Amino acid sequence: MTTESILVKSPAKTVKKGQKVGHSWGGRSVADTGDCSATGFMKSNGSTYYTPPVDRLC
């Protein structure tokens, strides 16, 4: 998946232990990826964390 054209950034958030954080993508279609897949990532304290990719969403 190429993310350069669909990367969506949200403002930094402060999270406490046990707290859940969510994000609305504003109705973005997974079809925008070209291969109907999605993955996520988060940057925190200089480290990057990725979610496993999910395929065949279309």
Tab-separated table of N, CA, C and O in Angstrom:
chain	number	residue	atom	x	y	z
A	1	MET	N	0.848	-1.173	0.000
A	1	MET	CA	0.000	0.000	0.000
A	1	MET	C	0.891	1.232	0.000
A	1	MET	O	1.868	1.305	0.718
A	2	THR	N	0.551	2.187	-0.788
A	2	THR	CA	1.266	3.454	-0.819
A	2	THR	C	0.474	4.462	-0.011
A	2	THR	O	-0.701	4.689	-0.282
A	3	THR	N	1.102	5.066	0.990
A	3	THR	CA	0.359	5.936	1.894
A	3	THR	C	0.601	7.418	1.656
A	3	THR	O	-0.071	8.242	2.243
A	4	GLU	N	1.533	7.768	0.807
A	4	GLU	CA	1.871	9.183	0.643
A	4	GLU	C	0.662	10.042	0.314
A	4	GLU	O	0.530	11.153	0.787
A	5	SER	N	-0.271	9.514	-0.486
A	5	SER	CA	-1.405	10.323	-0.911
A	5	SER	C	-2.599	10.231	0.037
A	5	SER	O	-3.542	10.988	-0.107
A	6	ILE	N	-2.575	9.303	1.006
A	6	ILE	CA	-3.729	9.147	1.882
A	6	ILE	C	-3.383	9.232	3.364
A	6	ILE	O	-4.248	9.044	4.200
A	7	LEU	N	-2.148	9.502	3.702
A	7	LEU	CA	-1.739	9.578	5.098
A	7	LEU	C	-2.522	10.678	5.803
A	7	LEU	O	-2.611	11.803	5.327
A	8	VAL	N	-3.117	10.326	6.920
A	8	VAL	CA	-3.906	11.280	7.697
A	8	VAL	C	-3.262	11.395	9.069
A	8	VAL	O	-3.082	10.402	9.763
A	9	LYS	N	-2.900	12.608	9.450
A	9	LYS	CA	-2.274	12.827	10.752
A	9	LYS	C	-3.294	13.420	11.715
A	9	LYS	O	-4.117	14.237	11.334
A	10	SER	N	-3.224	12.997	12.956
A	10	SER	CA	-4.069	13.585	13.996
A	10	SER	C	-3.152	14.282	14.996
A	10	SER	O	-1.965	13.981	15.073
A	11	PRO	N	-3.703	15.216	15.765
A	11	PRO	CA	-2.876	15.901	16.749
A	11	PRO	C	-2.362	14.928	17.815
A	11	PRO	O	-2.975	13.888	18.052
A	12	ALA	N	-1.261	15.277	18.449
A	12	ALA	CA	-0.716	14.461	19.529
A	12	ALA	C	-1.731	14.364	20.664
A	12	ALA	O	-2.473	15.306	20.926
A	13	LYS	N	-1.765	13.205	21.316
A	13	LYS	CA	-2.704	12.976	22.409
A	13	LYS	C	-1.935	12.467	23.628
A	13	LYS	O	-0.958	11.743	23.489
A	14	THR	N	-2.391	12.825	24.799
A	14	THR	CA	-1.832	12.296	26.035
A	14	THR	C	-2.717	11.154	26.496
A	14	THR	O	-3.932	11.309	26.595
A	15	VAL	N	-2.109	10.003	26.755
A	15	VAL	CA	-2.859	8.811	27.133
A	15	VAL	C	-2.337	8.305	28.468
A	15	VAL	O	-1.138	8.195	28.672
A	16	LYS	N	-3.255	7.993	29.362
A	16	LYS	CA	-2.892	7.437	30.666
A	16	LYS	C	-3.126	5.935	30.658
A	16	LYS	O	-3.911	5.421	29.859
A	17	LYS	N	-2.462	5.230	31.546
A	17	LYS	CA	-2.586	3.781	31.642
A	17	LYS	C	-4.060	3.384	31.754
A	17	LYS	O	-4.804	3.953	32.556
A	18	GLY	N	-4.470	2.426	30.924
A	18	GLY	CA	-5.837	1.930	30.944
A	18	GLY	C	-6.814	2.724	30.091
A	18	GLY	O	-7.944	2.316	29.887
A	19	GLN	N	-6.368	3.866	29.587
A	19	GLN	CA	-7.240	4.716	28.774
A	19	GLN	C	-7.256	4.217	27.339
A	19	GLN	O	-6.245	3.770	26.806
A	20	LYS	N	-8.414	4.294	26.688
A	20	LYS	CA	-8.535	3.940	25.272
A	20	LYS	C	-8.563	5.210	24.448
A	20	LYS	O	-9.151	6.211	24.845
A	21	VAL	N	-7.927	5.155	23.288
A	21	VAL	CA	-7.888	6.299	22.384
A	21	VAL	C	-8.436	5.850	21.037
A	21	VAL	O	-8.067	4.800	20.528
A	22	GLY	N	-9.296	6.653	20.466
A	22	GLY	CA	-9.865	6.335	19.156
A	22	GLY	C	-9.643	7.488	18.194
A	22	GLY	O	-9.214	8.574	18.578
A	23	HIS	N	-9.927	7.218	16.939
A	23	HIS	CA	-9.785	8.253	15.916
A	23	HIS	C	-10.783	7.995	14.801
A	23	HIS	O	-10.925	6.859	14.351
A	24	SER	N	-11.477	9.007	14.364
A	24	SER	CA	-12.378	8.900	13.227
A	24	SER	C	-11.627	9.339	11.974
A	24	SER	O	-10.989	10.397	11.956
A	25	TRP	N	-11.698	8.546	10.948
A	25	TRP	CA	-11.007	8.880	9.696
A	25	TRP	C	-11.875	9.737	8.790
A	25	TRP	O	-11.510	10.014	7.663
A	26	GLY	N	-13.026	10.151	9.249
A	26	GLY	CA	-13.851	11.066	8.468
A	26	GLY	C	-14.405	10.472	7.195
A	26	GLY	O	-14.548	11.153	6.196
A	27	GLY	N	-14.703	9.190	7.203
A	27	GLY	CA	-15.320	8.558	6.046
A	27	GLY	C	-14.357	8.225	4.925
A	27	GLY	O	-14.768	8.031	3.795
A	28	ARG	N	-13.077	8.117	5.208
A	28	ARG	CA	-12.124	7.725	4.165
A	28	ARG	C	-12.402	6.291	3.747
A	28	ARG	O	-12.633	5.426	4.574
A	29	SER	N	-12.359	6.055	2.475
A	29	SER	CA	-12.627	4.727	1.936
A	29	SER	C	-11.348	3.915	1.850
A	29	SER	O	-10.303	4.424	1.420
A	30	VAL	N	-11.413	2.631	2.241
A	30	VAL	CA	-10.241	1.770	2.070
A	30	VAL	C	-9.947	1.563	0.588
A	30	VAL	O	-8.837	1.197	0.219
A	31	ALA	N	-10.926	1.805	-0.277
A	31	ALA	CA	-10.683	1.700	-1.718
A	31	ALA	C	-9.661	2.738	-2.179
A	31	ALA	O	-9.034	2.576	-3.220
A	32	ASP	N	-9.459	3.808	-1.383
A	32	ASP	CA	-8.453	4.819	-1.720
A	32	ASP	C	-7.042	4.238	-1.719
A	32	ASP	O	-6.133	4.811	-2.288
A	33	THR	N	-6.830	3.113	-1.056
A	33	THR	CA	-5.492	2.526	-0.982
A	33	THR	C	-5.089	1.853	-2.276
A	33	THR	O	-3.917	1.615	-2.507
A	34	GLY	N	-6.040	1.492	-3.094
A	34	GLY	CA	-5.726	0.808	-4.348
A	34	GLY	C	-5.703	-0.704	-4.204
A	34	GLY	O	-5.924	-1.421	-5.161
A	35	ASP	N	-5.427	-1.212	-2.999
A	35	ASP	CA	-5.422	-2.665	-2.814
A	35	ASP	C	-6.363	-3.105	-1.700
A	35	ASP	O	-6.312	-4.253	-1.254
A	36	CYS	N	-7.234	-2.194	-1.248
A	36	CYS	CA	-8.258	-2.500	-0.242
A	36	CYS	C	-7.677	-3.060	1.053
A	36	CYS	O	-8.221	-3.981	1.655
A	37	SER	N	-6.540	-2.530	1.468
A	37	SER	CA	-5.943	-2.952	2.727
A	37	SER	C	-5.729	-1.730	3.609
A	37	SER	O	-5.784	-0.593	3.147
A	38	ALA	N	-5.508	-1.977	4.885
A	38	ALA	CA	-5.257	-0.879	5.807
A	38	ALA	C	-4.299	-1.347	6.888
A	38	ALA	O	-4.266	-2.517	7.258
A	39	THR	N	-3.506	-0.431	7.377
A	39	THR	CA	-2.638	-0.672	8.524
A	39	THR	C	-2.532	0.651	9.265
A	39	THR	O	-2.899	1.692	8.732
A	40	GLY	N	-2.079	0.601	10.458
A	40	GLY	CA	-1.966	1.830	11.231
A	40	GLY	C	-0.605	1.924	11.877
A	40	GLY	O	0.106	0.926	12.012
A	41	PHE	N	-0.246	3.140	12.261
A	41	PHE	CA	0.983	3.288	13.016
A	41	PHE	C	0.866	4.481	13.941
A	41	PHE	O	0.039	5.359	13.760
A	42	MET	N	1.686	4.444	14.973
A	42	MET	CA	1.705	5.505	15.966
A	42	MET	C	3.157	5.805	16.295
A	42	MET	O	3.977	4.890	16.398
A	43	LYS	N	3.472	7.075	16.413
A	43	LYS	CA	4.804	7.473	16.848
A	43	LYS	C	4.706	7.961	18.283
A	43	LYS	O	3.827	8.743	18.618
A	44	SER	N	5.603	7.475	19.134
A	44	SER	CA	5.596	7.855	20.538
A	44	SER	C	7.030	7.855	21.060
A	44	SER	O	7.737	6.846	20.947
A	45	ASN	N	7.439	8.975	21.599
A	45	ASN	CA	8.785	9.098	22.180
A	45	ASN	C	9.882	8.616	21.235
A	45	ASN	O	10.812	7.935	21.637
A	46	GLY	N	9.748	8.929	19.955
A	46	GLY	CA	10.772	8.577	18.973
A	46	GLY	C	10.668	7.176	18.415
A	46	GLY	O	11.435	6.810	17.541
A	47	SER	N	9.752	6.360	18.898
A	47	SER	CA	9.562	5.004	18.386
A	47	SER	C	8.292	4.954	17.543
A	47	SER	O	7.355	5.700	17.782
A	48	THR	N	8.277	4.054	16.564
A	48	THR	CA	7.108	3.873	15.708
A	48	THR	C	6.539	2.485	15.953
A	48	THR	O	7.268	1.500	15.962
A	49	TYR	N	5.225	2.421	16.158
A	49	TYR	CA	4.529	1.172	16.404
A	49	TYR	C	3.506	0.956	15.295
A	49	TYR	O	2.761	1.859	14.972
A	50	TYR	N	3.490	-0.259	14.720
A	50	TYR	CA	2.587	-0.570	13.620
A	50	TYR	C	1.532	-1.584	14.029
A	50	TYR	O	1.800	-2.469	14.818
A	51	THR	N	0.339	-1.448	13.462
A	51	THR	CA	-0.686	-2.482	13.617
A	51	THR	C	-0.513	-3.489	12.484
A	51	THR	O	0.034	-3.152	11.427
A	52	PRO	N	-0.955	-4.707	12.670
A	52	PRO	CA	-0.888	-5.673	11.562
A	52	PRO	C	-1.774	-5.190	10.407
A	52	PRO	O	-2.808	-4.584	10.647
A	53	PRO	N	-1.375	-5.463	9.171
A	53	PRO	CA	-2.216	-5.078	8.040
A	53	PRO	C	-3.483	-5.911	7.977
A	53	PRO	O	-3.497	-7.070	8.383
A	54	VAL	N	-4.542	-5.303	7.498
A	54	VAL	CA	-5.809	-6.012	7.278
A	54	VAL	C	-6.070	-5.945	5.781
A	54	VAL	O	-6.123	-4.873	5.186
A	55	ASP	N	-6.214	-7.104	5.152
A	55	ASP	CA	-6.391	-7.198	3.708
A	55	ASP	C	-7.841	-7.486	3.344
A	55	ASP	O	-8.651	-7.847	4.183
A	56	ARG	N	-8.147	-7.345	2.058
A	56	ARG	CA	-9.454	-7.679	1.481
A	56	ARG	C	-10.605	-6.953	2.176
A	56	ARG	O	-11.608	-7.551	2.537
A	57	LEU	N	-10.487	-5.672	2.370
A	57	LEU	CA	-11.527	-4.884	3.010
A	57	LEU	C	-12.623	-4.432	2.046
A	57	LEU	O	-13.671	-3.972	2.482
A	58	CYS	N	-12.370	-4.530	0.758
A	58	CYS	CA	-13.367	-4.111	-0.241
A	58	CYS	C	-14.148	-5.302	-0.752
A	58	CYS	O	-13.695	-6.391	-0.768
